[in-house]
Structure formats: C-alpha cells, structure tokens
Coordinates of C-alpha atoms in Angstrom, one line a residue:
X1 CA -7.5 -4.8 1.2
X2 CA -6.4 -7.5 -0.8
X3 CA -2.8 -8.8 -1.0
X4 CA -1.3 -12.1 -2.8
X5 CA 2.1 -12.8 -3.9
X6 CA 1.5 -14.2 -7.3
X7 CA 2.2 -17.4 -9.3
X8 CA 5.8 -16.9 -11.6
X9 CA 5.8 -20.1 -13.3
X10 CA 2.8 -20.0 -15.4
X11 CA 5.1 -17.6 -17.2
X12 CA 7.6 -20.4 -18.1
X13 CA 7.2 -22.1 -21.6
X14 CA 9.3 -24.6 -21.6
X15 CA 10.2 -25.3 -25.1
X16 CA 10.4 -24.0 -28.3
X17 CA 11.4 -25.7 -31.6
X18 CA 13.1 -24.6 -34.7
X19 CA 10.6 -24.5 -38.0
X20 CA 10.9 -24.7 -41.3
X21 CA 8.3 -22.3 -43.1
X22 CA 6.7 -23.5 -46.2
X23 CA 5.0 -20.9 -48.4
X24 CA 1.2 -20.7 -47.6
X25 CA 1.7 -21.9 -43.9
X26 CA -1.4 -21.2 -41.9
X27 CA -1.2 -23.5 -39.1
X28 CA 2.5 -23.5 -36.3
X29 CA 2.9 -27.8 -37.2
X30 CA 3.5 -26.6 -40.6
X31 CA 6.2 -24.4 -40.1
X32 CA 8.4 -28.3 -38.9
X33 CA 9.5 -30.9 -41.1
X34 CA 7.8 -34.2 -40.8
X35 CA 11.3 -35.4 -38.6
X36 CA 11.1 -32.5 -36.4
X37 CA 7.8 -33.0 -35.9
X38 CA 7.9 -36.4 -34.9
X39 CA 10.6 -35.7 -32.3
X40 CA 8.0 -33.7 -30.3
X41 CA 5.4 -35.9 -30.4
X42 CA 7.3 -38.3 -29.0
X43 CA 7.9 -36.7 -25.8
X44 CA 6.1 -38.0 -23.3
X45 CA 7.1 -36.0 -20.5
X46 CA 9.4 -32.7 -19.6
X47 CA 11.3 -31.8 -16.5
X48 CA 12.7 -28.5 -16.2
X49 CA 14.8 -27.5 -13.9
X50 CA 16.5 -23.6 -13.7
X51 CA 17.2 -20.5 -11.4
X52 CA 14.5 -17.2 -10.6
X53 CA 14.8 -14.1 -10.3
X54 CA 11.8 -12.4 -8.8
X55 CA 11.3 -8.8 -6.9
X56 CA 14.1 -9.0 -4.1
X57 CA 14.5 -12.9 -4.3
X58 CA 15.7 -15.1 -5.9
X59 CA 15.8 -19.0 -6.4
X60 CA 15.0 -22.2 -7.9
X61 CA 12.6 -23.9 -10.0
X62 CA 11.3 -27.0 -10.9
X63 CA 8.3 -28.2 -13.2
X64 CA 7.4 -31.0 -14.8
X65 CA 5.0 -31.9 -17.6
X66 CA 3.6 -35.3 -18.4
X67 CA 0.9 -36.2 -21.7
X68 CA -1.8 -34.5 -22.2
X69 CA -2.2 -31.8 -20.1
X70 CA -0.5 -33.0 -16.3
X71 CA 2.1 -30.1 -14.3
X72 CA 3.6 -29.3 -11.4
X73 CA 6.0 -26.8 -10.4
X74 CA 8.2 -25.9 -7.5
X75 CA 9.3 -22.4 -6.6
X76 CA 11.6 -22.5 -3.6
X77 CA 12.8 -18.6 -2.8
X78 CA 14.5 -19.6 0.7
X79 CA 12.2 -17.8 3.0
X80 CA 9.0 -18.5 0.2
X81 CA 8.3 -22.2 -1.4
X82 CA 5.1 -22.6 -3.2
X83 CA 4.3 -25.9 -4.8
X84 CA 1.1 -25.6 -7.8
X85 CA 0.0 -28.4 -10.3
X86 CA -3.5 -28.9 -12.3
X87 CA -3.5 -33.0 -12.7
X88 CA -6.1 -32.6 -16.1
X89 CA -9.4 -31.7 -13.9
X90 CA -8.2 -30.0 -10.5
X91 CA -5.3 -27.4 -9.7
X92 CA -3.9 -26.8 -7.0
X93 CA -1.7 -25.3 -4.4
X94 CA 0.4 -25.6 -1.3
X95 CA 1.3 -22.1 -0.1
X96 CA 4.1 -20.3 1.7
X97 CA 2.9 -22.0 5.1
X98 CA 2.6 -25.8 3.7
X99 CA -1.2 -25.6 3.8
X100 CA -3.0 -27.2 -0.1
X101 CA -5.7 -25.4 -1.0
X102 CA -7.8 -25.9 -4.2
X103 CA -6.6 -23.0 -7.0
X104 CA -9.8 -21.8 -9.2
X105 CA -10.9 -19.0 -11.0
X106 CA -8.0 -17.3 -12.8
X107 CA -5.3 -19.1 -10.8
X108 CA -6.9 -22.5 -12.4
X109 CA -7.0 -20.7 -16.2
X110 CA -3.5 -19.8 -15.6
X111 CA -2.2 -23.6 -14.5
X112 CA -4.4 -25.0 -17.7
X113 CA -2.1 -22.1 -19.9
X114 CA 0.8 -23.2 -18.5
X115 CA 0.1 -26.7 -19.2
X116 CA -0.7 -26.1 -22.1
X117 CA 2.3 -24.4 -23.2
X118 CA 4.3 -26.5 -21.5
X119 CA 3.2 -29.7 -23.3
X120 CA 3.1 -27.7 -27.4
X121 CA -0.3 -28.6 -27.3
X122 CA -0.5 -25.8 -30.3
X123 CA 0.7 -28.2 -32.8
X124 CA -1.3 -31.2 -31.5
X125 CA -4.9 -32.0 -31.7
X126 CA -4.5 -35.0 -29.3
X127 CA -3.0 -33.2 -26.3
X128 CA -5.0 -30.3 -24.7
X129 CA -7.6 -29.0 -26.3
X130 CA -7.9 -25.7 -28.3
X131 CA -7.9 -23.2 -30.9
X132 CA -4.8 -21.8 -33.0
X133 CA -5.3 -19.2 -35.8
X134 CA -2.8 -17.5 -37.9
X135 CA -3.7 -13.4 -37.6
X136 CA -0.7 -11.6 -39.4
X137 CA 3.1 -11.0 -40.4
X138 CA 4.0 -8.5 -37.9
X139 CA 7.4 -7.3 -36.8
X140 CA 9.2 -6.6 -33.1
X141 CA 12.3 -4.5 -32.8
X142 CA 12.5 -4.7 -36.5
X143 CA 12.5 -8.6 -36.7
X144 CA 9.4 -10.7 -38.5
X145 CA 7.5 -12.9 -37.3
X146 CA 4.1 -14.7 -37.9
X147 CA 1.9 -14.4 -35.6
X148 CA -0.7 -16.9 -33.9
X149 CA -3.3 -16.5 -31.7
X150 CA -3.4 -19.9 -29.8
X151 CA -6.7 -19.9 -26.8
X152 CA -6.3 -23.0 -24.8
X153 CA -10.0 -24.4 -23.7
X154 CA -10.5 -23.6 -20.0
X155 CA -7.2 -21.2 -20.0
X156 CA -6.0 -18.0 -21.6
X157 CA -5.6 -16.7 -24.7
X158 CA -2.0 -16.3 -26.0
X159 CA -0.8 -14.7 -29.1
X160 CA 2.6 -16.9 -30.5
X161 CA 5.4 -14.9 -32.4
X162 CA 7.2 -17.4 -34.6
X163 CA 10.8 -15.8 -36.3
X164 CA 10.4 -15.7 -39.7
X165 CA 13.8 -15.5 -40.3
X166 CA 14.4 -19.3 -38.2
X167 CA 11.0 -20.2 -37.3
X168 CA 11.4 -20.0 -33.7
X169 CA 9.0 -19.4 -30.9
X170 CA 10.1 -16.4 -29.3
X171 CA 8.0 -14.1 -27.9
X172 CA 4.8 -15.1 -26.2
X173 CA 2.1 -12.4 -25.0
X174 CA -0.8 -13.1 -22.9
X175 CA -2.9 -11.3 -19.9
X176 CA -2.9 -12.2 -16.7
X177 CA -6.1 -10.4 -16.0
X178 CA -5.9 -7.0 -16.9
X179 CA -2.0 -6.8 -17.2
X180 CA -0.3 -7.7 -20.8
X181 CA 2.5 -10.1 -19.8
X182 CA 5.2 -10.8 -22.5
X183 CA 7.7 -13.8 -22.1
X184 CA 11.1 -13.4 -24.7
X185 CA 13.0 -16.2 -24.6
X186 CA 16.4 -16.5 -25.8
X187 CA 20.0 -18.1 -25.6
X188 CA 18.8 -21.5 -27.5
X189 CA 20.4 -24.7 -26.8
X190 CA 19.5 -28.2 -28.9
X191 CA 18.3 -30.8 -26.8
X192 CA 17.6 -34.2 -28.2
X193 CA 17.3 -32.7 -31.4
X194 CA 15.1 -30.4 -30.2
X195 CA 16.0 -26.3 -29.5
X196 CA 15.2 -24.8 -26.0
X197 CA 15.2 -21.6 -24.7
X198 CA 17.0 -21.6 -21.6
X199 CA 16.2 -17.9 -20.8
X200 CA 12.9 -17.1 -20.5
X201 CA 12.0 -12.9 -19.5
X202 CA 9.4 -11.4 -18.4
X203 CA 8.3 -7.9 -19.2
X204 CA 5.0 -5.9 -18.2
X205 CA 4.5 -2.2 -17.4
X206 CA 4.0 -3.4 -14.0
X207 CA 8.0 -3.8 -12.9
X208 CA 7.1 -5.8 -9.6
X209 CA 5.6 -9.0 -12.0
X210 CA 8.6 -9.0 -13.9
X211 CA 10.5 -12.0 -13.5
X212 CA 14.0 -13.9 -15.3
X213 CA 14.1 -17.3 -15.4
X214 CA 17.2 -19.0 -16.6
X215 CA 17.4 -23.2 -17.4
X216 CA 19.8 -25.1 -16.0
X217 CA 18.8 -28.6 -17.6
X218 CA 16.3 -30.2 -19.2
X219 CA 15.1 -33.9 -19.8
X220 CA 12.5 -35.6 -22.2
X221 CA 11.0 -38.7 -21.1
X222 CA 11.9 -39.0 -17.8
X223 CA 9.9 -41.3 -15.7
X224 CA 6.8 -39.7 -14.0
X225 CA 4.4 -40.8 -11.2
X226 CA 0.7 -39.6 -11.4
X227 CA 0.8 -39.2 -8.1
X228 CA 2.7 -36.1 -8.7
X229 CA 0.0 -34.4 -9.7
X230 CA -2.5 -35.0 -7.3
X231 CA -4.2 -32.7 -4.9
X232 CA -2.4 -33.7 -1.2
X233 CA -4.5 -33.9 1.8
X234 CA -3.8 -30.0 3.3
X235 CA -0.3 -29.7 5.2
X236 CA 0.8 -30.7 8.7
X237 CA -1.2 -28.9 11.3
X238 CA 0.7 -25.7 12.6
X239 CA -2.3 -24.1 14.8
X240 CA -3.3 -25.2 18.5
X241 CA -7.1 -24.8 19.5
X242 CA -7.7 -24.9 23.0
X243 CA -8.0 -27.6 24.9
X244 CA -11.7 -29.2 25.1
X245 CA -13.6 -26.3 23.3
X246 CA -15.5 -26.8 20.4
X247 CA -15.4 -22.6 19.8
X248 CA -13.8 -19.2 20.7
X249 CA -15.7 -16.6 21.5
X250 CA -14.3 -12.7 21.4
X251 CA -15.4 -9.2 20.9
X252 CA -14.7 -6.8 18.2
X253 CA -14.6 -3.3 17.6
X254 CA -16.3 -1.7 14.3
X255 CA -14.2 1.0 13.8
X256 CA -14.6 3.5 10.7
X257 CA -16.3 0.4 9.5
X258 CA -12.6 -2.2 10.0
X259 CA -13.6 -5.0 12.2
X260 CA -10.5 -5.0 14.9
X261 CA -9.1 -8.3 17.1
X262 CA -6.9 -8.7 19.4
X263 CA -3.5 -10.2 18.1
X264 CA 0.2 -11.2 19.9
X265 CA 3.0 -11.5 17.0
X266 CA 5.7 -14.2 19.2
X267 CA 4.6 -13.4 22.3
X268 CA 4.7 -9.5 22.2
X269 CA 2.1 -7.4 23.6
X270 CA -1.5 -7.7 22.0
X271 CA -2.2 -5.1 19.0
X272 CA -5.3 -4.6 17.3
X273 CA -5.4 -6.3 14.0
X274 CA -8.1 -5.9 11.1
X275 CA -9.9 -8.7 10.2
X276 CA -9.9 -9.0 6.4
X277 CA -11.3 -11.6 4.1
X278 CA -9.5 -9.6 1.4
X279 CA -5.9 -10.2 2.4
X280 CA -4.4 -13.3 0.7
X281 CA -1.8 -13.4 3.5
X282 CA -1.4 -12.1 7.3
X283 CA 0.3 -9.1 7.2
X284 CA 2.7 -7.4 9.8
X285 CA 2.7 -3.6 9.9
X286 CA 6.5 -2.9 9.3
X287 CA 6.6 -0.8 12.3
X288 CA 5.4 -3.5 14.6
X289 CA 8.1 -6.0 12.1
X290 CA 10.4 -3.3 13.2
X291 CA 9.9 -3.2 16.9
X292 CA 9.6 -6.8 17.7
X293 CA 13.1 -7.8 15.5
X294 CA 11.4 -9.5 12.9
X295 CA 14.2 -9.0 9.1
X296 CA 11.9 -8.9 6.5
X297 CA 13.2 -10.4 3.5
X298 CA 12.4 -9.2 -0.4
X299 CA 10.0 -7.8 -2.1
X300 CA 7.0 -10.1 -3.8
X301 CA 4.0 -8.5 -6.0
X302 CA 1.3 -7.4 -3.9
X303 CA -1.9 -7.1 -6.1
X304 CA -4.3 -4.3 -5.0
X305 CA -7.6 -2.4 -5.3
X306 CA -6.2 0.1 -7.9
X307 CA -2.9 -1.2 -9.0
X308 CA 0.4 -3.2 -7.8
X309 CA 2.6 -3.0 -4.7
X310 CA 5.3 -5.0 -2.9
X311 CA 5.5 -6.9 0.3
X312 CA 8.4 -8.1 1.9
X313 CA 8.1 -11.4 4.0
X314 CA 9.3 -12.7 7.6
X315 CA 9.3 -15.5 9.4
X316 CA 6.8 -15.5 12.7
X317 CA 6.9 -18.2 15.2
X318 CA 3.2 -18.0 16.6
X319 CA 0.5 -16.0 15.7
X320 CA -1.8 -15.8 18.8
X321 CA -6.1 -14.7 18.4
X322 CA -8.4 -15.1 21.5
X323 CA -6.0 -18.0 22.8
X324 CA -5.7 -19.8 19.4
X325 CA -2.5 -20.2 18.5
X326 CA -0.9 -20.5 14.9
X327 CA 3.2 -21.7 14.6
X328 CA 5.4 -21.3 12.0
X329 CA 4.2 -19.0 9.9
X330 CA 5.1 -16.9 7.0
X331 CA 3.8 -13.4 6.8
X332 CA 4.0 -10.2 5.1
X333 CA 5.5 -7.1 6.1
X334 CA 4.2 -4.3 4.9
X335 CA 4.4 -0.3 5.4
X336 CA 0.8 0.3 6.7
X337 CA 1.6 3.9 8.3
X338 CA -1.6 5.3 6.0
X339 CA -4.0 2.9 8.2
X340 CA -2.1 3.6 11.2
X341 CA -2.7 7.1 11.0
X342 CA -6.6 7.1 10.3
X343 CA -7.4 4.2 12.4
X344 CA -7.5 2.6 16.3
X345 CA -4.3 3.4 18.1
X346 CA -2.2 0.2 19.0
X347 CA -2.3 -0.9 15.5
X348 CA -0.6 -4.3 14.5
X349 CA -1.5 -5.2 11.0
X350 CA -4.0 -7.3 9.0
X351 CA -5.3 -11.1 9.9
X352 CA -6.4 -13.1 6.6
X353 CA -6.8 -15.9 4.6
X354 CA -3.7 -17.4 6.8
X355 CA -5.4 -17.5 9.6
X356 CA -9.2 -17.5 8.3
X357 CA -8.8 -20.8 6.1
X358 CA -8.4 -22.8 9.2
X359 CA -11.3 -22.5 11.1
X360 CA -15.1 -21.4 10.2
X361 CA -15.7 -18.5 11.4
X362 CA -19.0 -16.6 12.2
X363 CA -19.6 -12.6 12.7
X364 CA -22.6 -11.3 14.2
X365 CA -22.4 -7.7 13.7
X366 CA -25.3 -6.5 16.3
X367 CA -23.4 -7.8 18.9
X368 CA -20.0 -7.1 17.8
X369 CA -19.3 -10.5 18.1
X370 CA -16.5 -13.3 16.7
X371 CA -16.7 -16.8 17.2
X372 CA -13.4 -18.8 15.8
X373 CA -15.1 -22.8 15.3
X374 CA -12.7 -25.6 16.1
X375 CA -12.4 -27.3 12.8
X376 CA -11.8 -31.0 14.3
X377 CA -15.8 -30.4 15.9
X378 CA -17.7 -27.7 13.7
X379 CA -21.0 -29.1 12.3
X380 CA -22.2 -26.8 9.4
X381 CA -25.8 -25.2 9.5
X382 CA -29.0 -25.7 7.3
X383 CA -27.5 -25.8 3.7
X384 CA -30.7 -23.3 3.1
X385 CA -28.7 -20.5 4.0
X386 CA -25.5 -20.8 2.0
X387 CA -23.8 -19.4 -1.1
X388 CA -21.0 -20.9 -2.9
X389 CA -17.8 -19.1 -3.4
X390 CA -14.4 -19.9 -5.1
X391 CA -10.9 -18.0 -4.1
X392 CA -10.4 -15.3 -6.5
X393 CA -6.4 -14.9 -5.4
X394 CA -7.4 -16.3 -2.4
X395 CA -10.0 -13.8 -1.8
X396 CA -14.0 -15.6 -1.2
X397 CA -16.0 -14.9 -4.8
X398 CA -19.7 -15.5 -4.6
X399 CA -22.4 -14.9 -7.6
X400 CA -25.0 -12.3 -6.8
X401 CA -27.1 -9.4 -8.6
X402 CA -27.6 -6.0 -8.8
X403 CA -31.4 -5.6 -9.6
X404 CA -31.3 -8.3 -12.6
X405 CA -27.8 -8.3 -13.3
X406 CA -25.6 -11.2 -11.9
X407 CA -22.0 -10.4 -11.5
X408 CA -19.2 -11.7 -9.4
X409 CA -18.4 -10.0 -6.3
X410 CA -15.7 -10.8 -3.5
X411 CA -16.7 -10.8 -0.1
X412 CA -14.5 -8.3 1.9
X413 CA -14.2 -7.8 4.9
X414 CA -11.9 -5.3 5.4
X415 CA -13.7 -3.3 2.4
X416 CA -15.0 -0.6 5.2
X417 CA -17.3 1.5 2.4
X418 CA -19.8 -1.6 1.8
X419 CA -21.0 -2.5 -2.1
X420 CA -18.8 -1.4 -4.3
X421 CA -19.1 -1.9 -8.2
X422 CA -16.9 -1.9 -10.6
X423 CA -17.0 1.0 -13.2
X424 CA -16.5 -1.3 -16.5
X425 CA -19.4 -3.1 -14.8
X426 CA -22.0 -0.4 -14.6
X427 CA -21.0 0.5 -17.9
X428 CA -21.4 -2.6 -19.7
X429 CA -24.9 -3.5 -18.3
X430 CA -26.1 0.4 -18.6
X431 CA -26.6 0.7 -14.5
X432 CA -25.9 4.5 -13.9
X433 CA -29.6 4.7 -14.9
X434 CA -30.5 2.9 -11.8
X435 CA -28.7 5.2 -9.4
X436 CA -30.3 7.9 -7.6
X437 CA -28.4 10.8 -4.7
X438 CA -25.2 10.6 -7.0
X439 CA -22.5 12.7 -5.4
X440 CA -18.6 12.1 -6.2
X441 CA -15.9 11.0 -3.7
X442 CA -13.3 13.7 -2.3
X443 CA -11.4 10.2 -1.7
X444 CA -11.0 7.2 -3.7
X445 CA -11.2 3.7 -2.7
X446 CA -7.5 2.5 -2.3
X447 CA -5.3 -0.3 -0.7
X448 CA -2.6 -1.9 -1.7
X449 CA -1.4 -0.3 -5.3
X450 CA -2.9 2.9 -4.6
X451 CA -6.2 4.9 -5.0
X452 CA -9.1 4.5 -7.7
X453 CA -11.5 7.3 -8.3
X454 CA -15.0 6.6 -6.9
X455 CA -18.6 8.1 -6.7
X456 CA -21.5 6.9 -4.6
X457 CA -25.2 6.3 -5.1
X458 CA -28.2 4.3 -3.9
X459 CA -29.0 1.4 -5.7
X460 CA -32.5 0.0 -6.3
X461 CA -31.5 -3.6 -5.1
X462 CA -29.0 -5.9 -4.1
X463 CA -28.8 -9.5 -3.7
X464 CA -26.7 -12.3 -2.2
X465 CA -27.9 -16.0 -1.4
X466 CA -31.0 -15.7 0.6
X467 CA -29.9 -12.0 1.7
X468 CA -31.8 -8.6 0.3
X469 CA -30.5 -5.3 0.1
X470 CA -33.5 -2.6 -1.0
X471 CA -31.9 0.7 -1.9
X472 CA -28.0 -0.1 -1.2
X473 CA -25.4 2.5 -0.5
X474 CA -23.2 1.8 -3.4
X475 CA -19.9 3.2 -4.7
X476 CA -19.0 2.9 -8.4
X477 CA -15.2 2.8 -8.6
X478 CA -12.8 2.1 -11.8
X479 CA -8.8 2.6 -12.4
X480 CA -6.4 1.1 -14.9
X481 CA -4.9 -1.8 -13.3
X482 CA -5.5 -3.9 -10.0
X483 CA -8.6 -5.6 -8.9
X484 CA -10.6 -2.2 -10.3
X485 CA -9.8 -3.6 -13.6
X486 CA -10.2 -6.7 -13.6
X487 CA -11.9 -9.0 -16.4
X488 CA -12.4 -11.5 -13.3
X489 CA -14.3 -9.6 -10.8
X490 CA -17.4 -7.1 -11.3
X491 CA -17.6 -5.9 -7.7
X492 CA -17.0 -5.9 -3.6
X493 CA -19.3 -6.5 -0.9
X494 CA -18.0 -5.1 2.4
X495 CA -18.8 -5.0 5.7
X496 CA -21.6 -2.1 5.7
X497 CA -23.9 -4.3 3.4
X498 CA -23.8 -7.5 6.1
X499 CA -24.0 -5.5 9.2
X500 CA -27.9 -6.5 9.6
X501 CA -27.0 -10.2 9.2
X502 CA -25.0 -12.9 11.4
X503 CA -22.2 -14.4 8.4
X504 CA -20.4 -17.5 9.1
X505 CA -17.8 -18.6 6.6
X506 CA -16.7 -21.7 6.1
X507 CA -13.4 -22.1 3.5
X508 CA -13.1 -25.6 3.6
X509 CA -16.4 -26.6 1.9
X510 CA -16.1 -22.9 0.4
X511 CA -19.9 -21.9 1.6
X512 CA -20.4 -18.7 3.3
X513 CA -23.8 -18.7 5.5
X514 CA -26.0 -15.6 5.8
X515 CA -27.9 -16.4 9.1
X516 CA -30.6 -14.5 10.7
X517 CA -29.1 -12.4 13.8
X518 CA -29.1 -14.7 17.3

C-alpha cells in the first residue's frame, strides 16, 4: 500500500509577462520588447504570497525564489504544514510532523520545475539550464496560442501556451508522472511593470490533484538569506526510546503474507497494525479514528497502486510500538473496512514511513522477528551487504534486475503477493518470453485508488544487492494511472521474495541490508 499527500506548489508559476510578437518569432524572449525584457532580468528575487484551495482544505502559501535556480515554499493548511525547497543541488522537505527529509526522485524533478518556472528561466540562458523549442500555432477553447516545449535539465518537461492575441503565458501543461497536469492562470494584475497572474488553476482528470491558488501580493527584489534554502538538521525529536536500551525486540505475525504489530493510538487498547514500507504516512483505520474520538479533518490526494484516493488527517498525541513511544503526530485516516474484512481481527490501521524513518529497523522473517534500533546507539553492519535506495514519494526505491534487465523497484512491505512487475515494463524489455506456469488473477493487485488487473508467472531470475532469487513467483500487473503507471517505477518487491533473508533498513543513510538469517 502506498499513500502520500502530494506536493501543490510545484504547480504555481509565479509569473507571466505580456509579449509583443514579432513576425518569425521562434524563441518565448522574442515575443518582449528589449524594455520588457530588461525588467525581468533584473529581478533578482520573487516572493509570493496567496491563499489554497486543496481537497477539503484550505490555506496559505508562501514561496520564494532567488537567482538562478534557489525556492522554497510554505503550505500551511491548519491541521497540515509542509515546508519544501531545492537550494541549486539538494531538495528538500519538512513534513506534516516537522521531521526534514532529503526529496529525490520525482519529488526532486518536480522542485527543479518549479524553480525553474518560477525564476523565467525560459527566456534566459544564464539562469537554469535548459531547452525551449517552438512546436506549433495551436488553439484552446478557440483562442491561439504558440506553443513551446520548454524541458528544464534535471526537471520536467513543460509545454508553454503563449496568447497570440496578447502574448501572455497562460496555460502551462506538464506530467506529474503519469497524470497530465494543466495550470490556467488568469485575473492579471501589473506589478512593477511586469503582468502577474494572480489566479493560478489546476485541472487533471484526477479531481482529488486539482488545486486553486489565488495571490494575494507579490514583491521583486526583496532581500533573501541563503540560508533559506538550506537543508535543516531533521525536526525536534517527538519519539521516546526506552530508557537504557540500545534495541526493541517484538514478535510479528505473517498473516496472508501482512507483517502485523502491536500498536496503542493515545493510550487505547493495543490493535494490530500492518507494517508497511509502502505507506508514506501512518494511517488510522477510520473505524478505530471513529471509536477513540479522533475528527478527521479534509481530504488530501492519496496516490495508490492503481489510481488516486483521499485521506483525511487527525491529530494523534502518541503513537505507542513495543514500548516506543511517538508524540505529536499527524496521521491519516482512512476507510480500510476492505482490509478489515479479509485480515487479523483487532485491526488498527497501517505503521509507515512516520514511524519507520526514525529508527533502523531489522526483520528476520524465520523467526517472525522485529527489532526497532535506538537511533542515538545503532552502529550499521558490513557495508558488503547493502543496497542503496532513494524515497520514491517516500516509499524506499532500490536498482535491481530481472535476469539482465535493471529496473527500479520499491521495497514494500506491505506488498503481501511478493515481485511484482510492472506491465509497461515487461513490455518494453520483451520479458513475457521469460515467463513460464502463466495463469491470470481472479483478483487484481489493489490499494489505495483501486484494483489493477494482474497475472502471475515464474521468472527465471531475480536480483537485489547481494540477494538471488532463481525461478521467482512474479505477478505482472498494469492499469492507467497510480504507481501501475508510472514512468518512475518498473516494479515492487514484497514480502514473499525476502522471507528467506534477515532485512534491516536503515532511512537515514538510505541503505537497506540483506543479511544472512541469525
């Protein structure tokens, strides 16, 4: 299962300028006059300040751009505040629960777009950066425009539609993974000379990313520290490990291949919770939420295996696991009567990367073991048995192949079905051919967003850091949106193909260790 309230800002563009076409334009900077020009690239720095409207919340936002290529952004939605910025080489985030975490992958591409945007590096060659190519006259809702693919190095392609009839930037289109994402701005107001939108909406055929963002003010030049943009050291500490232990020890139960806890949400009687790698938050089941007086507040974008969903969020005072205790926290409610149904009874929810960022953890699946490491004492093992990962929406992402093919995979461990690949995956590298005992699914794979069609197979082999699978149980699954879809991610490896190894997981140095079995 994977869940992750997702960044709004990197849709924001914070300024567009009027242009003056010339005949035989074939470049944005020619569309402006010399002057106009000149009044751009003169600004220094931009800060941005406005209202959101996102899901069931709303708020306020706050971002601000210095030369070349240096943002940061606020979005405070009462119960939800998340703080991003990329400083030129590193993003980065703090999350709902004041913990800064490193942002890579797509959530880094999308930080370098935003910047990018942000600073008009399109008309510049000495800000970020990049690539801008007239493609076409084209037309929206029966008004011209010119349009420009602009592809930002390091970030996202974005395809610019400049008014013929003005020569305003108006509509901006780009994909945040496998989702088209298109930003119309509107209501234009001059200042310093310059035209902003301050109304910036945006539309996808996913209704819970959409998102309206109206300016309140904006200011060029204003004075910036650099230290703005730099990555902080990682949040107050909110957890308590017991006293004078350097680790916590408890069982688990495999059940229909979930790894279940033990869990007390503010000091209510213990449920079982599944431990998943996959979830980018904790998350209550509403029914638990429900019982224990928690109000759940909104509804965010939940990204899932096949598609979108929505999570509301609540304020928890402690989180309790095996006697360690996490304060303060912010988690997700969501409707998980589906699970409940099919799995243990006493069912609480899901425990993930809120709770599994904070302290390495090791599973030994012969002897149905979890042992929690205090972070303050932990001394990593031989180097020889790690893998490097990155947080795909904070999910881990290691490099690893299927016979000769390396692909991307995420390490899951709430993914109860073992490897799974994705279909535009085994397509593009021919793999089908390599399958043998082919027999299609009566059930899909699903989670949040839904369910995505599936077969399974044997494999020939598969390998991850010094681990080797020969003749894998595989499923092949494929949808049209959510993780199954994704240009970021070629596959899942879940708890069925680690079961014969001990896996410790460390998310600070981002290394996951596959150790022989104590």
């Amino acid at each position: 299962m994977y869940l992750k309230k997702l960044p709004i800002l990197i849709f924001l563009f914070l300024a567009a300028v009027i242009f003056t076409p010339r005949a035989g334009a074939t470049a944005i900077a020619d569309f402006m006059p010399p002057k106009q020009l000149a009044l751009i690239k003169n600004i220094k720095s931009v800060k941005t300040t406005g209202s959101v409207e996102l899901g069931g919340l709303s708020g306020e936002t706050e971002v601000i751009f210095a030369v070349p290529d240096k943002i940061y952004n606020i979005t405070d939605l009462g119960i939800l505040k998340l703080t991003q910025a990329y400083n030129g080489r590193t993003a980065w985030m703090e999350d709902q629960n004041g913990q800064t975490l490193e942002l890579t992958g797509m959530e880094k591409k999308n930080m370098i777009t935003g910047a990018y945007m942000a600073g008009m590096s399109y008309l510049f060659d000495d800000r970020m950066p990049g690539t801008v190519t007239f493609l076409k006259d084209t037309a929206l809702n029966e008004t011209g425009y010119k349009l420009f693919l602009a592809f930002p190095k390091y970030g996202d392609s974005l395809w610019l539609f400049i008014n013929v009839n003005n020569g305003r930037l108006e509509v901006v289109r780009e994909k945040l993974d496998e989702i088209d994402v298109v930003t119309y701005m509107s209501d234009f107001r001059e200042i310093d000379g310059i035209e902003v939108p301050f109304v910036n909406r945006t539309e996808s055929n996913i209704p819970q990313l959409n998102a309206v963002i109206r300016t309140t003010s904006v200011e060029f030049n204003v004075p910036v520290p650099q230290s703005l943009f730099q990555m902080t050291a990682g949040g107050e500490k909110d957890y308590l490990f017991p006293d004078n232990k350097d680790s916590v020890i408890m069982p688990f139960e495999l059940f229909a291949g979930h790894i279940y806890i033990e869990a007390s949400v503010n000091g209510s009687p213990v449920k079982k919770f599944i431990l998943d790698s996959g979830a980018g938050t904790n998350v209550l089941d509403r029914e638990l939420s429900d019982k224990i007086g928690l109000v759940p507040t909104g509804e965010l974008p939940a990204k899932g295996v096949a598609g979108y969903g929505t999570a509301a969020v609540a304020d928890i005072d402690s989180l309790n696991v095996g006697g360690i205790k996490l304060y303060n926290q912010i988690s997700a409610i969501v409707d998980l009567s589906d699970i409940r149904a099919s799995t243990a009874e006493n069912f609480g929810g899901i425990v993930g990367f809120d709770l599994l960022q904070r302290f390495p953890f090791r599973l030994d699946f012969k002897k149905n073991s979890l042992i929690f490491y205090n972070p303050d004492t932990f001394v990593p093992p031989d180097s020889n048995f790690a893998v490097d990962f990155e947080l795909h929406l904070k999910v881990p992402l290691v490099q690893a192949q299927y016979g000769n093919i390396t692909g991307r995979f995420l390490v899951d461990f709430g993914n109860a079905l073992g490897l799974i690949l994705h279909k535009s995956f085994v397509d593009k590298n021919k793999l089908d051919s390599t399958f043998s005992e082919i027999k299609k699914m009566e059930r899909g794979v699903g989670g949040v967003g839904g369910q995505s069609e599936a077969y399974a197979a044997v494999g020939t082999v598969f390998k991850v850091g010094p681990a080797e699978i020969i003749k894998p149980t595989l499923m092949v699954a494929g949808g049209s949106g959510g993780l199954m879809d994704s240009r970021e991610v070629d596959g899942n490896i879940g708890n069925l193909m680690l079961r014969d190894f001990s896996v410790l997981m460390y998310y600070k140095n981002k290394k996951m260790y596959i150790l022989p079995v104590l």
